[in-house]
């Protein structure tokens, strides 16, 4: 019966040189070679969650150390390592890839597509991410964990002040992670532009896809800055240049001015770093924008405004980096300009808060766990946003800088914002992933414990900061008067941990005896619910045709229920990105080209491939070669470690194999 | 064909392992009409502007620092403008041969494609060779990677560019190889076009570097030692620091 | 050469606007200039490069040198992107994307450099000396 429908690619003589593994759905091998976006999403989710737990444990140790004055649970060096790895892991190995997990799993489904535009590139992104994460954490085993802070300020990172390998693990690990993020972002940009189902205009795109798109654009434009910064740092450390240090040690041991400037690091880092904080929060905004309408039983209020707000945040996000450098003495003009732009960026952020509130207004609210977490974001992020605007004011920030007030700010936006929303997303889409519902009772217990714990842990940090407690110190004196709030904060941290345990319990319970969810348990509106839960490998038997922003609601309740959908043209600088008006029915021609998969039809899916994994292994080896002792091989004037060379060779083999294996 | 296809090839038609249907110039349809791989390449190039932008920012930040500190060799004494002009010219002309290769395959002219691709790769290799020669010369004259800020920022900026050119040459040679083995048809012209986009981009980066690094003159060496407190900004700095007046 | 190219640029066999896609905006592959144009462009580029190098050696032009060089190299940049990379003829969305990126990069990098150039460069002599002393003290203590 199964006839192959797509004309099998006629392979050109010269290019059919390598074989491609066959489909299999079980076993380790099938996971290692998978190119299925859903499986890659699961891989991202599981590994990111593991890193999240690890970073959480690190945080608990930090909080134990600070529970009372003059504590000596961990030494200063270990403390530095802990807060550095906590921050780096949470940002690059937990929050970003948890976002990626949703991008991977959900976006193609929301687009009505069968996969992403470049499935193998997608697998490559994941394996490279994993390689970067492992390199970073291998430093623990080498007893050389990075100890300079997640922002890696120069000149502390110089060989002079940090002679060990610690900084190198960090720089190379992040470099590898950067490759992964860039590859994934190119992929999602193309996927979202190019693989929308018939009828899905840009202004019918589910809002989560919009936030994925904008995050990808941010990554693509911001990561090169840190790529260069890290490359220059590595040059400083491996070859003795002084891009980020004002001095060099001459051969005779004398310290001489080099002309380098530590401030350049801060510029390059924050040119990346501020867009990065939006990279961390926009996926969360996207998730919340999906959850709130569903449980308010109302379409999202002001969809178009929401889209423009995300875009505005992204664009303005490139013009505010100096607000991290107000105390470096750049002078009144830069301070004034960047203070202004920072306040400006709070406006589109406020618009989003308003839209979520207005979506809930007058809706018939259903307080499911997912909804609770979404509301958690709206309330907690707002607190973080407000303290953000406070340190947009230069004289105020002069007091805040490097105190716990800033720590409070970024935990309200990152934990209260991103982490809450990500948990919301997990509860909301769990049935999509597994076909089973997480237990709502345990879920609510989880939420409330985490909510109380979070506020207990981080609200007191505002007080501590204003009382002058500095960040990054491994202890404080008895006379400081900071004991009480620190103890409260530590208690809060353990409460959060308890909340996470409840979540894990919930997951375990659901696997054991979870309730079957059905295809659309929340009566949601967006296209990912148009297929079964969990979806078949090919996602949709028939590619849906989209005629509304909330297709399932329109189908079920009629167009009136949908509210006032306004079709808008998206026009920037005279170039129309997306047309508003759309044919009422799919043109006949397209109905023919996108044929339904009946029993007698086969859906042709991309075959698995091991080359992405091979290329990632190569990259990992290349980075590792620079870190671990191995004999160096000279190439011309340059000496490279043999492991690095071998890694590059493996990588090139992977890329060529990938290019020449049959596309099928 | 009895039926039409489920077009999942769209989902993976590219990603590198792109094997087009022979002789058909039909691409899997996309929502925007823009080809997956071409869109990917433009996105990559846009991102690469930030990559080189950061490197150029670093170079310009430190432009004149060696002079300020009185630590030679300085660019003004070491640059060989005639030589580099020839290099720049060579790279510029490789853009012409590249675009001729594309024009050839768009007309189905395989021989033309191979000749022009080889010419492009040759010109590219000449450029890289010239850079190798230049670097060796400079090192002979005492400018190492760590000699001064000029050396560091110069070698790293132009070195990253040279690496881009080298990758481009390898890519072009791969295309020649593919064309020899299996024949490249009109339908594959996108393969060539995308490689071309990359190649031209590398060329425009050099246009910028050539002006900012080589041609814009450097301040004469300040006659001050490292102990001197305040310093001069290089000519370029002064020209552009009109903004200073506003500040 | 225009017509038959459309397909090669992703516009598909039926040409712009009739694709299963939804935007109906395809302007891809509106035909490219022919070899003659490419060669002329290359000649112009070569001449501009020659001018750049020539004026570098003319002392009388020194005061105007920097602005002239900047203008000329921008012109070269635009011509290569417009003609060789076909951006002038291609889908306008490629153009939008690339130009938007350039605007971001140019503003960010411009601001960054401007902030450095407003500061004069100081050698942190005192700090270096302190460091040196600390180092020596450390070395002594070690002995
Ligand atoms: C309303 C919008 C926001 C404003 C106005 C704002 C403003 C600021 C300012 C001025 C600082 C520098 C404080 C200092 O070091 O003295 C800062 C730090 C920080 N912000 Fe925000 N912020 C906003 C939103 C966010 C979001 C959404 C995130 C992440 C999800 C975020 C994450 C951070 C982080 C991680 C830091 C600390 C960086 C460090 O020094 O390690 N912020 N914010
Ligand atoms: Cu910021």
JSON list of N, CA and C in Angstrom, two decimals, chain A residues 188-214:
[
{"chain": "A", "resi": 188, "resn": "UNK", "atom": "N", "xyz": [15.56, 28.54, 13.31]},
{"chain": "A", "resi": 188, "resn": "UNK", "atom": "CA", "xyz": [14.20, 28.94, 13.66]},
{"chain": "A", "resi": 188, "resn": "UNK", "atom": "C", "xyz": [13.75, 30.17, 12.89]},
{"chain": "A", "resi": 189, "resn": "UNK", "atom": "N", "xyz": [14.68, 31.04, 12.56]},
{"chain": "A", "resi": 189, "resn": "UNK", "atom": "CA", "xyz": [14.30, 32.19, 11.73]},
{"chain": "A", "resi": 189, "resn": "UNK", "atom": "C", "xyz": [13.74, 31.68, 10.40]},
{"chain": "A", "resi": 190, "resn": "UNK", "atom": "N", "xyz": [14.49, 30.78, 9.77]},
{"chain": "A", "resi": 190, "resn": "UNK", "atom": "CA", "xyz": [14.04, 30.26, 8.48]},
{"chain": "A", "resi": 190, "resn": "UNK", "atom": "C", "xyz": [12.73, 29.48, 8.66]},
{"chain": "A", "resi": 191, "resn": "UNK", "atom": "N", "xyz": [12.67, 28.66, 9.69]},
{"chain": "A", "resi": 191, "resn": "UNK", "atom": "CA", "xyz": [11.48, 27.85, 9.90]},
{"chain": "A", "resi": 191, "resn": "UNK", "atom": "C", "xyz": [10.23, 28.71, 10.04]},
{"chain": "A", "resi": 192, "resn": "UNK", "atom": "N", "xyz": [10.33, 29.74, 10.87]},
{"chain": "A", "resi": 192, "resn": "UNK", "atom": "CA", "xyz": [9.13, 30.52, 11.14]},
{"chain": "A", "resi": 192, "resn": "UNK", "atom": "C", "xyz": [8.72, 31.35, 9.93]},
{"chain": "A", "resi": 193, "resn": "UNK", "atom": "N", "xyz": [9.70, 31.87, 9.22]},
{"chain": "A", "resi": 193, "resn": "UNK", "atom": "CA", "xyz": [9.31, 32.61, 8.02]},
{"chain": "A", "resi": 193, "resn": "UNK", "atom": "C", "xyz": [8.75, 31.68, 6.94]},
{"chain": "A", "resi": 194, "resn": "UNK", "atom": "N", "xyz": [9.38, 30.54, 6.79]},
{"chain": "A", "resi": 194, "resn": "UNK", "atom": "CA", "xyz": [9.16, 29.77, 5.58]},
{"chain": "A", "resi": 194, "resn": "UNK", "atom": "C", "xyz": [8.24, 28.58, 5.70]},
{"chain": "A", "resi": 195, "resn": "UNK", "atom": "N", "xyz": [7.95, 28.13, 6.90]},
{"chain": "A", "resi": 195, "resn": "UNK", "atom": "CA", "xyz": [7.23, 26.86, 6.99]},
{"chain": "A", "resi": 195, "resn": "UNK", "atom": "C", "xyz": [5.87, 26.97, 7.62]},
{"chain": "A", "resi": 196, "resn": "UNK", "atom": "N", "xyz": [5.27, 28.12, 7.47]},
{"chain": "A", "resi": 196, "resn": "UNK", "atom": "CA", "xyz": [3.92, 28.30, 8.00]},
{"chain": "A", "resi": 196, "resn": "UNK", "atom": "C", "xyz": [2.91, 27.56, 7.14]},
{"chain": "A", "resi": 197, "resn": "UNK", "atom": "N", "xyz": [1.89, 27.05, 7.79]},
{"chain": "A", "resi": 197, "resn": "UNK", "atom": "CA", "xyz": [0.84, 26.33, 7.07]},
{"chain": "A", "resi": 197, "resn": "UNK", "atom": "C", "xyz": [0.12, 27.31, 6.15]},
{"chain": "A", "resi": 198, "resn": "UNK", "atom": "N", "xyz": [-0.54, 26.80, 5.15]},
{"chain": "A", "resi": 198, "resn": "UNK", "atom": "CA", "xyz": [-1.28, 27.68, 4.26]},
{"chain": "A", "resi": 198, "resn": "UNK", "atom": "C", "xyz": [-2.25, 28.54, 5.05]},
{"chain": "A", "resi": 199, "resn": "UNK", "atom": "N", "xyz": [-2.29, 29.80, 4.73]},
{"chain": "A", "resi": 199, "resn": "UNK", "atom": "CA", "xyz": [-3.22, 30.70, 5.40]},
{"chain": "A", "resi": 199, "resn": "UNK", "atom": "C", "xyz": [-2.66, 31.35, 6.64]},
{"chain": "A", "resi": 200, "resn": "UNK", "atom": "N", "xyz": [-1.53, 30.83, 7.15]},
{"chain": "A", "resi": 200, "resn": "UNK", "atom": "CA", "xyz": [-1.01, 31.42, 8.38]},
{"chain": "A", "resi": 200, "resn": "UNK", "atom": "C", "xyz": [-0.11, 32.61, 8.03]},
{"chain": "A", "resi": 201, "resn": "UNK", "atom": "N", "xyz": [-0.71, 33.77, 8.04]},
{"chain": "A", "resi": 201, "resn": "UNK", "atom": "CA", "xyz": [0.09, 34.97, 7.79]},
{"chain": "A", "resi": 201, "resn": "UNK", "atom": "C", "xyz": [0.93, 35.26, 9.02]},
{"chain": "A", "resi": 202, "resn": "UNK", "atom": "N", "xyz": [1.84, 36.20, 8.87]},
{"chain": "A", "resi": 202, "resn": "UNK", "atom": "CA", "xyz": [2.64, 36.57, 10.03]},
{"chain": "A", "resi": 202, "resn": "UNK", "atom": "C", "xyz": [1.75, 37.08, 11.15]},
{"chain": "A", "resi": 203, "resn": "UNK", "atom": "N", "xyz": [0.67, 37.74, 10.81]},
{"chain": "A", "resi": 203, "resn": "UNK", "atom": "CA", "xyz": [-0.19, 38.27, 11.86]},
{"chain": "A", "resi": 203, "resn": "UNK", "atom": "C", "xyz": [-1.20, 37.23, 12.35]},
{"chain": "A", "resi": 204, "resn": "UNK", "atom": "N", "xyz": [-1.09, 36.02, 11.86]},
{"chain": "A", "resi": 204, "resn": "UNK", "atom": "CA", "xyz": [-1.86, 34.92, 12.47]},
{"chain": "A", "resi": 204, "resn": "UNK", "atom": "C", "xyz": [-0.95, 33.96, 13.21]},
{"chain": "A", "resi": 205, "resn": "UNK", "atom": "N", "xyz": [0.29, 34.30, 13.24]},
{"chain": "A", "resi": 205, "resn": "UNK", "atom": "CA", "xyz": [1.26, 33.44, 13.89]},
{"chain": "A", "resi": 205, "resn": "UNK", "atom": "C", "xyz": [0.94, 33.37, 15.38]},
{"chain": "A", "resi": 206, "resn": "UNK", "atom": "N", "xyz": [0.91, 32.18, 15.96]},
{"chain": "A", "resi": 206, "resn": "UNK", "atom": "CA", "xyz": [0.74, 32.12, 17.41]},
{"chain": "A", "resi": 206, "resn": "UNK", "atom": "C", "xyz": [1.82, 32.97, 18.07]},
{"chain": "A", "resi": 207, "resn": "UNK", "atom": "N", "xyz": [1.47, 33.63, 19.14]},
{"chain": "A", "resi": 207, "resn": "UNK", "atom": "CA", "xyz": [2.37, 34.63, 19.71]},
{"chain": "A", "resi": 207, "resn": "UNK", "atom": "C", "xyz": [3.67, 33.99, 20.21]},
{"chain": "A", "resi": 208, "resn": "UNK", "atom": "N", "xyz": [3.60, 32.72, 20.58]},
{"chain": "A", "resi": 208, "resn": "UNK", "atom": "CA", "xyz": [4.82, 32.05, 21.01]},
{"chain": "A", "resi": 208, "resn": "UNK", "atom": "C", "xyz": [5.82, 31.94, 19.85]},
{"chain": "A", "resi": 209, "resn": "UNK", "atom": "N", "xyz": [5.31, 31.76, 18.64]},
{"chain": "A", "resi": 209, "resn": "UNK", "atom": "CA", "xyz": [6.20, 31.72, 17.48]},
{"chain": "A", "resi": 209, "resn": "UNK", "atom": "C", "xyz": [6.84, 33.09, 17.26]},
{"chain": "A", "resi": 210, "resn": "UNK", "atom": "N", "xyz": [6.06, 34.12, 17.48]},
{"chain": "A", "resi": 210, "resn": "UNK", "atom": "CA", "xyz": [6.63, 35.46, 17.37]},
{"chain": "A", "resi": 210, "resn": "UNK", "atom": "C", "xyz": [7.78, 35.65, 18.35]},
{"chain": "A", "resi": 211, "resn": "UNK", "atom": "N", "xyz": [7.56, 35.21, 19.58]},
{"chain": "A", "resi": 211, "resn": "UNK", "atom": "CA", "xyz": [8.64, 35.45, 20.53]},
{"chain": "A", "resi": 211, "resn": "UNK", "atom": "C", "xyz": [9.85, 34.58, 20.19]},
{"chain": "A", "resi": 212, "resn": "UNK", "atom": "N", "xyz": [9.60, 33.38, 19.66]},
{"chain": "A", "resi": 212, "resn": "UNK", "atom": "CA", "xyz": [10.73, 32.56, 19.22]},
{"chain": "A", "resi": 212, "resn": "UNK", "atom": "C", "xyz": [11.50, 33.26, 18.11]},
{"chain": "A", "resi": 213, "resn": "UNK", "atom": "N", "xyz": [10.76, 33.82, 17.19]},
{"chain": "A", "resi": 213, "resn": "UNK", "atom": "CA", "xyz": [11.39, 34.51, 16.06]},
{"chain": "A", "resi": 213, "resn": "UNK", "atom": "C", "xyz": [12.26, 35.66, 16.56]},
{"chain": "A", "resi": 214, "resn": "UNK", "atom": "N", "xyz": [11.69, 36.46, 17.44]},
{"chain": "A", "resi": 214, "resn": "UNK", "atom": "CA", "xyz": [12.43, 37.64, 17.90]},
{"chain": "A", "resi": 214, "resn": "UNK", "atom": "C", "xyz": [13.63, 37.22, 18.75]}
]
